[in-house]
């Protein structure tokens, strides 16, 4: 490339932009000596990559190749239910949208009455459609995909709402939105094609009426979603980084009474099965350390496929949350589940979740008799030695307590504290593995 040198004093160069020529130009008073001419100027930029200079185009090409790899999906650990949007009742959505649409004015400057009316009608129908569908679109986007939830919260959805109901309601809300968009655009177009003022007014009224009919007929999907949001938002939040104690046992063995003694949780206490109708979270403060305690519905002796949703909820807590277990046994015969059935339940749960830290507690020890309790349906002669021992003493190493007489309560609190400290140490060991390649300790990646 050949050319001449620009010889311009730096202080005399004044550049500006003009609408006639989008670029830089020298003002007339500037003194310019020899101008250069060039057919083509090629420039190449470089970036420093790993200590070496590479052309920018090559770097971009390399990055583009890397970007084709699917990015990992970040999943919230827990707490997704507390982030759900507030869902308005369908009737409130409709009348709020209608009020806003009625305030829309025709475009200024239209002198012809017919054109002005059809312009106003089309704009109002379009505004009504948008105001109706905007919250529905927000719900669709803000309610999480069940596949992206923590397994524990996924189980809560299935057990609380029924398998598939969550996705079904979200699908109905989205279909409802699409129907409103289609009908709204259709009637806005018809209104815009009106030839007279009266025809425009009639088509506006027809469009509003049609959208109202659709909203009243299909809007119940929004109300169903509102109830789902209320139910899920009321679910207790479990902090996966805080040590948790889970009380497990047959119905009415005294778990809820122990929760009241150990934590801030205030469960309902009644003498009938399945008093605990969901997961109750409380907190324990011992030696200035904070822990969680959860009361779970009782488990009966039966196969998994025969269990109700309350029992499945207990199993979901044990399966998906890193909890320590306090298993409660009632050998008095008052709970409604025989000691032999409790023994079999205990064996099954202990074997299934043997990796959990564990404490066994025999409750209501002030009511225990010298001789073991037998139900009329049980065959005492058929008991093997291990079950006979269980009827009298409970599992090996079990702690005997009584909430009524306070027997063993202080020792129980001490044992629980030791257990939760051990659980805390276990969580601290597992934490680096769980957060590898994660941008936040509250995220996991799959």
CSV table of C-alpha atoms in Angstrom, one decimal:
chain,number,residue,atom,x,y,z
A,1,UNK,CA,0.0,0.0,0.0
A,2,UNK,CA,1.3,3.4,-0.9
A,3,UNK,CA,0.1,6.8,0.0
A,4,UNK,CA,1.1,10.2,1.5
A,5,UNK,CA,1.2,11.4,5.0
A,6,UNK,CA,-1.5,13.5,6.6
A,7,UNK,CA,0.2,16.5,8.1
A,8,UNK,CA,-2.4,18.1,10.4
A,9,UNK,CA,-1.7,19.8,13.7
A,10,UNK,CA,-3.5,17.9,16.4
A,11,UNK,CA,-4.9,21.0,18.0
A,12,UNK,CA,-6.5,22.2,14.7
A,13,UNK,CA,-8.5,19.0,14.1
A,14,UNK,CA,-12.1,19.5,14.9
A,15,UNK,CA,-14.4,16.6,14.1
A,16,UNK,CA,-18.1,16.6,14.0
A,17,UNK,CA,-21.1,14.6,12.6
A,18,UNK,CA,-23.5,15.8,10.0
A,19,UNK,CA,-26.9,14.3,9.0
A,20,UNK,CA,-25.8,14.6,5.3
A,21,UNK,CA,-22.7,12.5,5.8
A,22,UNK,CA,-22.6,9.9,8.6
A,23,UNK,CA,-18.9,10.1,9.4
A,24,UNK,CA,-16.1,12.4,10.4
A,25,UNK,CA,-15.3,15.5,8.4
A,26,UNK,CA,-12.9,18.4,8.8
A,27,UNK,CA,-14.3,21.8,9.2
A,28,UNK,CA,-13.6,24.3,6.4
A,29,UNK,CA,-11.1,26.4,8.4
A,30,UNK,CA,-8.8,23.4,8.8
A,31,UNK,CA,-5.7,23.4,6.8
A,32,UNK,CA,-5.0,20.0,5.2
A,33,UNK,CA,-1.9,19.3,3.2
A,34,UNK,CA,-1.4,16.1,1.2
A,35,UNK,CA,-4.4,13.7,1.2
A,36,UNK,CA,-3.7,10.0,0.9
A,37,UNK,CA,-5.5,7.6,-1.3
A,38,UNK,CA,-5.9,3.9,-0.8
A,39,UNK,CA,-7.9,1.2,-2.4
A,40,UNK,CA,-8.2,-0.9,0.6
A,41,UNK,CA,-7.0,-0.9,4.2
A,42,UNK,CA,-6.9,-4.3,6.0
A,43,UNK,CA,-6.7,-4.4,9.7
A,44,UNK,CA,-6.4,-7.4,12.0
A,45,UNK,CA,-7.0,-7.4,15.8
A,46,UNK,CA,-5.5,-9.8,18.2
A,47,UNK,CA,-6.4,-11.1,21.7
A,48,UNK,CA,-4.1,-12.6,24.3
A,49,UNK,CA,-5.3,-16.2,24.9
A,50,UNK,CA,-3.3,-18.4,27.3
A,51,UNK,CA,-0.2,-16.2,26.9
A,52,UNK,CA,-0.3,-16.2,23.1
A,53,UNK,CA,-1.6,-13.8,20.5
A,54,UNK,CA,-4.5,-15.1,18.4
A,55,UNK,CA,-6.6,-13.3,15.8
A,56,UNK,CA,-9.9,-12.2,17.2
A,57,UNK,CA,-11.8,-14.0,14.5
A,58,UNK,CA,-10.2,-17.3,15.6
A,59,UNK,CA,-11.0,-16.6,19.2
A,60,UNK,CA,-14.6,-16.0,18.4
A,61,UNK,CA,-14.8,-19.1,16.2
A,62,UNK,CA,-13.3,-21.1,19.1
A,63,UNK,CA,-15.8,-19.7,21.6
A,64,UNK,CA,-18.6,-20.3,19.2
A,65,UNK,CA,-17.6,-24.0,19.0
A,66,UNK,CA,-17.5,-24.2,22.8
A,67,UNK,CA,-20.9,-22.6,23.2
A,68,UNK,CA,-22.5,-25.4,21.2
A,69,UNK,CA,-22.1,-27.6,24.3
A,70,UNK,CA,-25.4,-27.6,26.2
A,71,UNK,CA,-25.2,-25.6,29.4
A,72,UNK,CA,-26.0,-27.4,32.6
A,73,UNK,CA,-29.4,-26.7,34.0
A,74,UNK,CA,-29.3,-25.0,37.4
A,75,UNK,CA,-31.8,-26.4,39.9
A,76,UNK,CA,-32.9,-24.7,43.0
A,77,UNK,CA,-32.2,-27.0,46.0
A,78,UNK,CA,-35.3,-26.1,47.9
A,79,UNK,CA,-37.5,-23.0,48.4
A,80,UNK,CA,-39.0,-22.9,44.9
A,81,UNK,CA,-42.5,-22.8,46.3
A,82,UNK,CA,-41.9,-19.6,48.2
A,83,UNK,CA,-40.9,-17.9,44.8
A,84,UNK,CA,-44.2,-18.6,43.2
A,85,UNK,CA,-46.1,-15.6,41.8
A,86,UNK,CA,-49.3,-14.4,43.4
A,87,UNK,CA,-52.2,-15.6,41.3
A,88,UNK,CA,-55.2,-13.3,41.0
A,89,UNK,CA,-58.7,-14.7,40.9
A,90,UNK,CA,-59.9,-15.0,37.3
A,91,UNK,CA,-62.8,-12.5,37.8
A,92,UNK,CA,-60.3,-9.9,39.1
A,93,UNK,CA,-58.1,-10.4,36.1
A,94,UNK,CA,-61.0,-9.9,33.7
A,95,UNK,CA,-62.5,-6.8,35.1
A,96,UNK,CA,-59.1,-5.1,35.7
A,97,UNK,CA,-58.3,-5.8,32.0
A,98,UNK,CA,-61.6,-4.5,30.9
A,99,UNK,CA,-61.2,-1.2,32.8
A,100,UNK,CA,-57.8,-0.6,31.3
A,101,UNK,CA,-59.0,-1.5,27.7
A,102,UNK,CA,-61.9,0.9,28.0
A,103,UNK,CA,-59.5,3.8,28.6
A,104,UNK,CA,-57.7,3.3,25.3
A,105,UNK,CA,-58.4,6.2,22.9
A,106,UNK,CA,-58.3,6.3,19.1
A,107,UNK,CA,-55.2,7.5,17.3
A,108,UNK,CA,-55.1,11.3,17.2
A,109,UNK,CA,-55.7,13.1,13.9
A,110,UNK,CA,-58.3,10.8,12.4
A,111,UNK,CA,-61.1,13.1,11.2
A,112,UNK,CA,-63.4,10.5,9.7
A,113,UNK,CA,-65.9,9.3,12.4
A,114,UNK,CA,-66.1,5.7,10.9
A,115,UNK,CA,-62.3,5.4,10.7
A,116,UNK,CA,-61.8,6.8,14.2
A,117,UNK,CA,-64.4,4.4,15.7
A,118,UNK,CA,-62.9,1.3,14.0
A,119,UNK,CA,-59.4,2.4,15.1
A,120,UNK,CA,-60.6,2.8,18.7
A,121,UNK,CA,-62.4,-0.6,18.6
A,122,UNK,CA,-59.4,-2.5,17.2
A,123,UNK,CA,-57.1,-0.9,19.7
A,124,UNK,CA,-59.4,-1.6,22.7
A,125,UNK,CA,-59.8,-5.2,21.7
A,126,UNK,CA,-56.1,-5.6,21.2
A,127,UNK,CA,-55.5,-4.0,24.6
A,128,UNK,CA,-58.1,-6.2,26.3
A,129,UNK,CA,-56.5,-9.3,24.8
A,130,UNK,CA,-53.0,-8.3,26.0
A,131,UNK,CA,-54.2,-7.4,29.5
A,132,UNK,CA,-56.0,-10.7,29.8
A,133,UNK,CA,-53.1,-12.8,28.6
A,134,UNK,CA,-50.1,-11.0,30.2
A,135,UNK,CA,-50.7,-12.5,33.7
A,136,UNK,CA,-51.4,-15.9,32.2
A,137,UNK,CA,-48.0,-15.7,30.4
A,138,UNK,CA,-46.3,-14.7,33.7
A,139,UNK,CA,-47.8,-17.7,35.5
A,140,UNK,CA,-46.6,-20.0,32.8
A,141,UNK,CA,-43.1,-18.6,33.0
A,142,UNK,CA,-42.8,-18.3,36.8
A,143,UNK,CA,-44.2,-21.6,37.9
A,144,UNK,CA,-41.3,-24.0,37.8
A,145,UNK,CA,-41.0,-27.1,35.6
A,146,UNK,CA,-41.4,-30.0,37.9
A,147,UNK,CA,-38.4,-31.7,36.4
A,148,UNK,CA,-36.2,-28.8,37.5
A,149,UNK,CA,-37.3,-29.1,41.2
A,150,UNK,CA,-35.4,-30.7,44.0
A,151,UNK,CA,-36.6,-34.4,44.4
A,152,UNK,CA,-38.2,-33.6,47.8
A,153,UNK,CA,-40.3,-30.7,46.4
A,154,UNK,CA,-41.2,-32.8,43.4
A,155,UNK,CA,-42.5,-35.5,45.7
A,156,UNK,CA,-44.5,-32.8,47.6
A,157,UNK,CA,-46.2,-31.8,44.4
A,158,UNK,CA,-47.1,-35.4,43.5
A,159,UNK,CA,-48.3,-36.3,47.0
A,160,UNK,CA,-50.1,-33.1,47.7
A,161,UNK,CA,-51.7,-32.4,44.4
A,162,UNK,CA,-51.8,-35.8,42.8
A,163,UNK,CA,-49.6,-37.2,40.1
A,164,UNK,CA,-49.8,-35.1,36.9
A,165,UNK,CA,-52.3,-32.5,38.3
A,166,UNK,CA,-49.7,-29.7,38.5
A,167,UNK,CA,-48.7,-30.1,34.9
A,168,UNK,CA,-52.3,-30.5,33.8
A,169,UNK,CA,-53.4,-27.2,35.3
A,170,UNK,CA,-50.4,-25.3,33.9
A,171,UNK,CA,-51.2,-26.8,30.5
A,172,UNK,CA,-54.9,-25.6,30.8
A,173,UNK,CA,-53.8,-22.1,31.7
A,174,UNK,CA,-51.4,-21.9,28.7
A,175,UNK,CA,-54.1,-23.3,26.3
A,176,UNK,CA,-56.5,-20.7,27.8
A,177,UNK,CA,-54.0,-17.9,27.0
A,178,UNK,CA,-53.5,-19.1,23.5
A,179,UNK,CA,-57.2,-19.2,22.9
A,180,UNK,CA,-57.6,-15.6,24.2
A,181,UNK,CA,-54.8,-14.4,21.9
A,182,UNK,CA,-56.4,-16.1,18.8
A,183,UNK,CA,-59.9,-14.8,19.5
A,184,UNK,CA,-58.7,-11.3,20.5
A,185,UNK,CA,-56.6,-10.9,17.3
A,186,UNK,CA,-59.5,-12.2,15.1
A,187,UNK,CA,-62.0,-9.7,16.5
A,188,UNK,CA,-59.6,-6.8,16.5
A,189,UNK,CA,-58.9,-7.5,12.8
A,190,UNK,CA,-62.7,-7.7,12.1
A,191,UNK,CA,-63.2,-4.4,13.9
A,192,UNK,CA,-60.4,-2.7,11.9
A,193,UNK,CA,-62.2,-3.8,8.7
A,194,UNK,CA,-65.5,-2.1,9.6
A,195,UNK,CA,-66.9,0.2,6.9
A,196,UNK,CA,-69.2,2.3,9.2
A,197,UNK,CA,-69.1,3.7,12.7
A,198,UNK,CA,-72.1,1.5,13.7
A,199,UNK,CA,-70.5,-1.6,12.4
A,200,UNK,CA,-67.3,-0.8,14.3
A,201,UNK,CA,-69.2,-0.4,17.5
A,202,UNK,CA,-71.1,-3.6,17.0
A,203,UNK,CA,-67.9,-5.6,16.3
A,204,UNK,CA,-66.2,-4.1,19.4
A,205,UNK,CA,-69.2,-5.2,21.5
A,206,UNK,CA,-69.1,-8.7,19.9
A,207,UNK,CA,-65.4,-9.0,20.5
A,208,UNK,CA,-65.7,-8.0,24.2
A,209,UNK,CA,-68.6,-10.4,24.7
A,210,UNK,CA,-66.7,-13.3,23.1
A,211,UNK,CA,-63.6,-12.8,25.2
A,212,UNK,CA,-65.8,-12.5,28.3
A,213,UNK,CA,-67.5,-15.8,27.5
A,214,UNK,CA,-64.1,-17.6,27.0
A,215,UNK,CA,-62.8,-16.1,30.3
A,216,UNK,CA,-65.9,-17.2,32.3
A,217,UNK,CA,-65.9,-20.7,30.7
A,218,UNK,CA,-62.1,-21.5,30.8
A,219,UNK,CA,-61.0,-19.1,33.6
A,220,UNK,CA,-61.5,-21.8,36.3
A,221,UNK,CA,-58.0,-23.0,35.3
A,222,UNK,CA,-56.6,-19.8,36.8
A,223,UNK,CA,-58.6,-20.3,40.0
A,224,UNK,CA,-57.2,-23.9,40.2
A,225,UNK,CA,-53.7,-22.6,39.8
A,226,UNK,CA,-54.4,-20.0,42.5
A,227,UNK,CA,-55.3,-22.9,45.0
A,228,UNK,CA,-52.2,-24.8,43.9
A,229,UNK,CA,-50.0,-21.8,44.6
A,230,UNK,CA,-51.6,-21.3,48.1
A,231,UNK,CA,-51.0,-25.0,48.9
A,232,UNK,CA,-47.4,-25.1,47.7
A,233,UNK,CA,-46.5,-21.8,49.3
A,234,UNK,CA,-47.7,-23.1,52.7
A,235,UNK,CA,-45.2,-26.0,52.5
A,236,UNK,CA,-42.4,-25.7,55.1
A,237,UNK,CA,-39.0,-24.7,53.8
A,238,UNK,CA,-36.2,-27.1,54.6
A,239,UNK,CA,-32.6,-25.7,54.7
A,240,UNK,CA,-30.4,-28.4,53.3
A,241,UNK,CA,-27.4,-26.9,54.9
A,242,UNK,CA,-28.8,-27.0,58.4
A,243,UNK,CA,-28.7,-30.3,60.3
A,244,UNK,CA,-32.3,-31.8,60.5
A,245,UNK,CA,-33.8,-34.3,62.8
A,246,UNK,CA,-36.8,-36.3,61.5
A,247,UNK,CA,-39.2,-38.0,63.9
A,248,UNK,CA,-40.5,-41.3,62.4
A,249,UNK,CA,-42.7,-44.0,63.8
A,250,UNK,CA,-46.2,-45.5,63.6
A,251,UNK,CA,-49.2,-43.2,64.0
A,252,UNK,CA,-50.0,-41.8,67.5
A,253,UNK,CA,-46.8,-43.1,69.1
A,254,UNK,CA,-46.0,-39.6,70.6
A,255,UNK,CA,-43.9,-38.0,67.8
A,256,UNK,CA,-45.8,-34.7,68.0
A,257,UNK,CA,-45.4,-34.5,71.7
A,258,UNK,CA,-41.7,-34.9,71.4
A,259,UNK,CA,-41.5,-32.2,68.7
A,260,UNK,CA,-43.2,-29.8,71.1
A,261,UNK,CA,-40.6,-30.6,73.8
A,262,UNK,CA,-37.6,-30.5,71.5
A,263,UNK,CA,-38.4,-27.5,69.2
A,264,UNK,CA,-40.4,-24.5,68.3
A,265,UNK,CA,-42.9,-26.6,66.3
A,266,UNK,CA,-46.4,-26.6,67.7
A,267,UNK,CA,-48.2,-29.7,66.2
A,268,UNK,CA,-51.8,-30.7,66.9
A,269,UNK,CA,-51.9,-33.6,69.4
A,270,UNK,CA,-54.8,-36.0,69.4
A,271,UNK,CA,-55.2,-39.7,70.1
A,272,UNK,CA,-56.1,-40.9,66.6
A,273,UNK,CA,-54.0,-42.0,63.6
A,274,UNK,CA,-52.6,-39.6,61.1
A,275,UNK,CA,-52.9,-36.5,63.3
A,276,UNK,CA,-50.0,-35.1,61.4
A,277,UNK,CA,-51.4,-34.3,58.0
A,278,UNK,CA,-48.3,-32.9,56.5
A,279,UNK,CA,-44.7,-32.1,57.3
A,280,UNK,CA,-44.3,-29.9,60.3
A,281,UNK,CA,-41.0,-28.0,60.7
A,282,UNK,CA,-39.6,-26.7,64.0
A,283,UNK,CA,-36.2,-25.4,65.1
A,284,UNK,CA,-33.9,-26.4,67.9
A,285,UNK,CA,-31.3,-24.1,69.5
A,286,UNK,CA,-28.8,-26.0,71.6
A,287,UNK,CA,-25.5,-24.5,72.8
A,288,UNK,CA,-26.0,-21.5,70.5
A,289,UNK,CA,-26.3,-23.9,67.5
A,290,UNK,CA,-29.4,-23.9,65.3
A,291,UNK,CA,-31.0,-27.1,64.0
A,292,UNK,CA,-34.3,-28.2,62.3
A,293,UNK,CA,-36.7,-30.8,63.5
A,294,UNK,CA,-39.5,-32.2,61.4
A,295,UNK,CA,-42.6,-34.2,62.5
A,296,UNK,CA,-43.8,-36.7,59.8
A,297,UNK,CA,-47.1,-38.7,59.4
A,298,UNK,CA,-47.1,-42.1,60.9
A,299,UNK,CA,-46.2,-45.3,58.9
A,300,UNK,CA,-48.3,-48.4,59.0
A,301,UNK,CA,-47.3,-52.0,58.2
A,302,UNK,CA,-48.1,-52.5,54.6
A,303,UNK,CA,-46.5,-52.6,51.1
A,304,UNK,CA,-45.4,-49.4,49.5
A,305,UNK,CA,-48.0,-49.7,46.7
A,306,UNK,CA,-50.7,-49.8,49.4
A,307,UNK,CA,-49.5,-46.7,51.4
A,308,UNK,CA,-51.5,-43.5,51.4
A,309,UNK,CA,-50.0,-40.1,50.5
A,310,UNK,CA,-49.2,-39.2,54.1
A,311,UNK,CA,-47.0,-42.3,54.5
A,312,UNK,CA,-45.4,-41.6,51.2
A,313,UNK,CA,-44.6,-38.1,52.3
A,314,UNK,CA,-42.7,-39.5,55.3
A,315,UNK,CA,-40.7,-41.8,53.0
A,316,UNK,CA,-40.0,-38.9,50.7
A,317,UNK,CA,-38.5,-36.9,53.5
A,318,UNK,CA,-36.2,-39.8,54.4
A,319,UNK,CA,-35.3,-40.5,50.8
A,320,UNK,CA,-34.6,-37.0,49.6
A,321,UNK,CA,-33.5,-34.9,52.6
A,322,UNK,CA,-30.2,-35.4,54.5
A,323,UNK,CA,-31.8,-36.0,57.9
A,324,UNK,CA,-30.9,-37.8,61.1
A,325,UNK,CA,-33.7,-40.1,62.4
A,326,UNK,CA,-35.4,-40.2,65.8
A,327,UNK,CA,-37.5,-43.3,65.6
A,328,UNK,CA,-40.3,-43.4,68.2
A,329,UNK,CA,-41.7,-46.7,69.6
A,330,UNK,CA,-44.8,-47.1,71.8
A,331,UNK,CA,-45.0,-50.4,73.6
A,332,UNK,CA,-47.9,-49.5,75.8
A,333,UNK,CA,-50.6,-50.6,73.3
A,334,UNK,CA,-52.2,-47.2,73.3
A,335,UNK,CA,-51.2,-46.0,69.8
A,336,UNK,CA,-53.3,-48.5,67.9
A,337,UNK,CA,-50.4,-50.3,66.2
A,338,UNK,CA,-49.3,-53.5,67.9
A,339,UNK,CA,-45.7,-53.9,69.1
A,340,UNK,CA,-45.1,-56.7,66.6
A,341,UNK,CA,-46.3,-54.5,63.7
A,342,UNK,CA,-44.1,-51.6,65.0
A,343,UNK,CA,-41.2,-54.0,65.1
A,344,UNK,CA,-41.6,-55.0,61.5
A,345,UNK,CA,-42.1,-51.3,60.5
A,346,UNK,CA,-38.9,-50.5,62.3
A,347,UNK,CA,-36.9,-53.2,60.7
A,348,UNK,CA,-38.1,-52.2,57.2
A,349,UNK,CA,-37.3,-48.5,57.7
A,350,UNK,CA,-34.0,-49.1,59.4
A,351,UNK,CA,-32.9,-51.4,56.6
A,352,UNK,CA,-34.0,-49.0,53.9
A,353,UNK,CA,-32.4,-45.9,55.4
A,354,UNK,CA,-29.5,-47.5,57.2
A,355,UNK,CA,-27.1,-44.7,56.1
A,356,UNK,CA,-28.9,-42.2,58.2
A,357,UNK,CA,-27.7,-41.3,61.7
A,358,UNK,CA,-30.2,-42.8,64.2
A,359,UNK,CA,-31.7,-42.6,67.7
A,360,UNK,CA,-34.4,-45.0,69.1
A,361,UNK,CA,-36.8,-43.7,71.7
A,362,UNK,CA,-39.4,-45.7,73.6
A,363,UNK,CA,-42.1,-43.2,74.5
A,364,UNK,CA,-44.7,-43.1,77.3
A,365,UNK,CA,-42.4,-45.1,79.5
A,366,UNK,CA,-44.5,-44.1,82.6
A,367,UNK,CA,-47.3,-46.3,81.2
A,368,UNK,CA,-45.3,-49.4,80.6
A,369,UNK,CA,-46.3,-52.5,82.5
A,370,UNK,CA,-43.9,-55.2,83.8
A,371,UNK,CA,-45.4,-57.7,81.3
A,372,UNK,CA,-45.3,-56.9,77.6
A,373,UNK,CA,-48.5,-56.0,75.8
A,374,UNK,CA,-50.2,-58.4,73.4
A,375,UNK,CA,-53.0,-57.6,71.0
A,376,UNK,CA,-55.8,-60.1,70.6
A,377,UNK,CA,-54.9,-60.6,67.0
A,378,UNK,CA,-51.3,-61.6,67.9
A,379,UNK,CA,-49.9,-65.0,68.6
A,380,UNK,CA,-47.7,-64.7,71.6
A,381,UNK,CA,-46.3,-68.2,71.2
A,382,UNK,CA,-45.1,-67.5,67.7
A,383,UNK,CA,-42.8,-64.6,68.8
A,384,UNK,CA,-39.1,-65.2,68.2
A,385,UNK,CA,-36.5,-64.1,70.8
A,386,UNK,CA,-35.7,-60.7,69.2
A,387,UNK,CA,-39.4,-59.7,69.0
A,388,UNK,CA,-39.9,-60.8,72.6
A,389,UNK,CA,-37.0,-58.6,73.7
A,390,UNK,CA,-38.4,-55.7,71.6
A,391,UNK,CA,-41.8,-56.0,73.4
A,392,UNK,CA,-40.2,-55.5,76.7
A,393,UNK,CA,-37.3,-53.1,76.1
A,394,UNK,CA,-37.6,-51.8,72.6
A,395,UNK,CA,-34.5,-51.9,70.2
A,396,UNK,CA,-31.0,-52.2,71.7
A,397,UNK,CA,-29.8,-48.9,73.0
A,398,UNK,CA,-33.3,-47.3,73.0
A,399,UNK,CA,-33.8,-44.3,75.3
A,400,UNK,CA,-37.0,-44.5,77.5
A,401,UNK,CA,-38.8,-41.1,77.9
A,402,UNK,CA,-42.1,-39.7,79.1
A,403,UNK,CA,-43.3,-36.3,78.1
A,404,UNK,CA,-45.8,-36.4,81.0
A,405,UNK,CA,-43.4,-37.2,83.8
A,406,UNK,CA,-40.3,-35.7,82.1
A,407,UNK,CA,-38.4,-38.9,82.5
A,408,UNK,CA,-35.4,-39.1,80.2
A,409,UNK,CA,-36.2,-35.7,78.5
A,410,UNK,CA,-32.9,-34.1,79.5
A,411,UNK,CA,-30.9,-37.1,78.3
A,412,UNK,CA,-32.9,-37.1,75.1
A,413,UNK,CA,-32.0,-33.5,74.4
A,414,UNK,CA,-28.4,-34.3,75.1
A,415,UNK,CA,-28.4,-37.3,72.7
A,416,UNK,CA,-30.2,-35.3,70.1
A,417,UNK,CA,-27.6,-32.5,70.3
A,418,UNK,CA,-24.8,-35.0,69.8
A,419,UNK,CA,-26.6,-36.6,66.9
A,420,UNK,CA,-27.2,-33.2,65.2
A,421,UNK,CA,-23.6,-32.2,65.7
A,422,UNK,CA,-22.5,-35.4,64.0
A,423,UNK,CA,-25.0,-34.6,61.2
A,424,UNK,CA,-23.6,-31.1,60.8
A,425,UNK,CA,-20.1,-32.6,60.4
A,426,UNK,CA,-21.4,-35.0,57.8
A,427,UNK,CA,-23.0,-32.1,55.9
A,428,UNK,CA,-19.8,-30.1,56.0
A,429,UNK,CA,-17.9,-33.0,54.5
A,430,UNK,CA,-20.5,-33.5,51.7
A,431,UNK,CA,-20.9,-29.8,50.9
A,432,UNK,CA,-17.8,-29.4,48.7
A,433,UNK,CA,-18.9,-32.4,46.6
A,434,UNK,CA,-22.4,-31.0,46.2
A,435,UNK,CA,-21.2,-27.6,45.1
A,436,UNK,CA,-18.6,-28.6,42.6
A,437,UNK,CA,-18.8,-26.4,39.4
A,438,UNK,CA,-21.7,-24.5,40.9
A,439,UNK,CA,-21.9,-20.8,40.9
A,440,UNK,CA,-23.7,-20.7,44.2
A,441,UNK,CA,-23.9,-23.0,47.2
A,442,UNK,CA,-27.6,-22.9,47.0
A,443,UNK,CA,-27.6,-24.5,43.5
A,444,UNK,CA,-27.0,-28.0,42.2
A,445,UNK,CA,-26.4,-28.9,38.6
A,446,UNK,CA,-27.4,-31.9,36.6
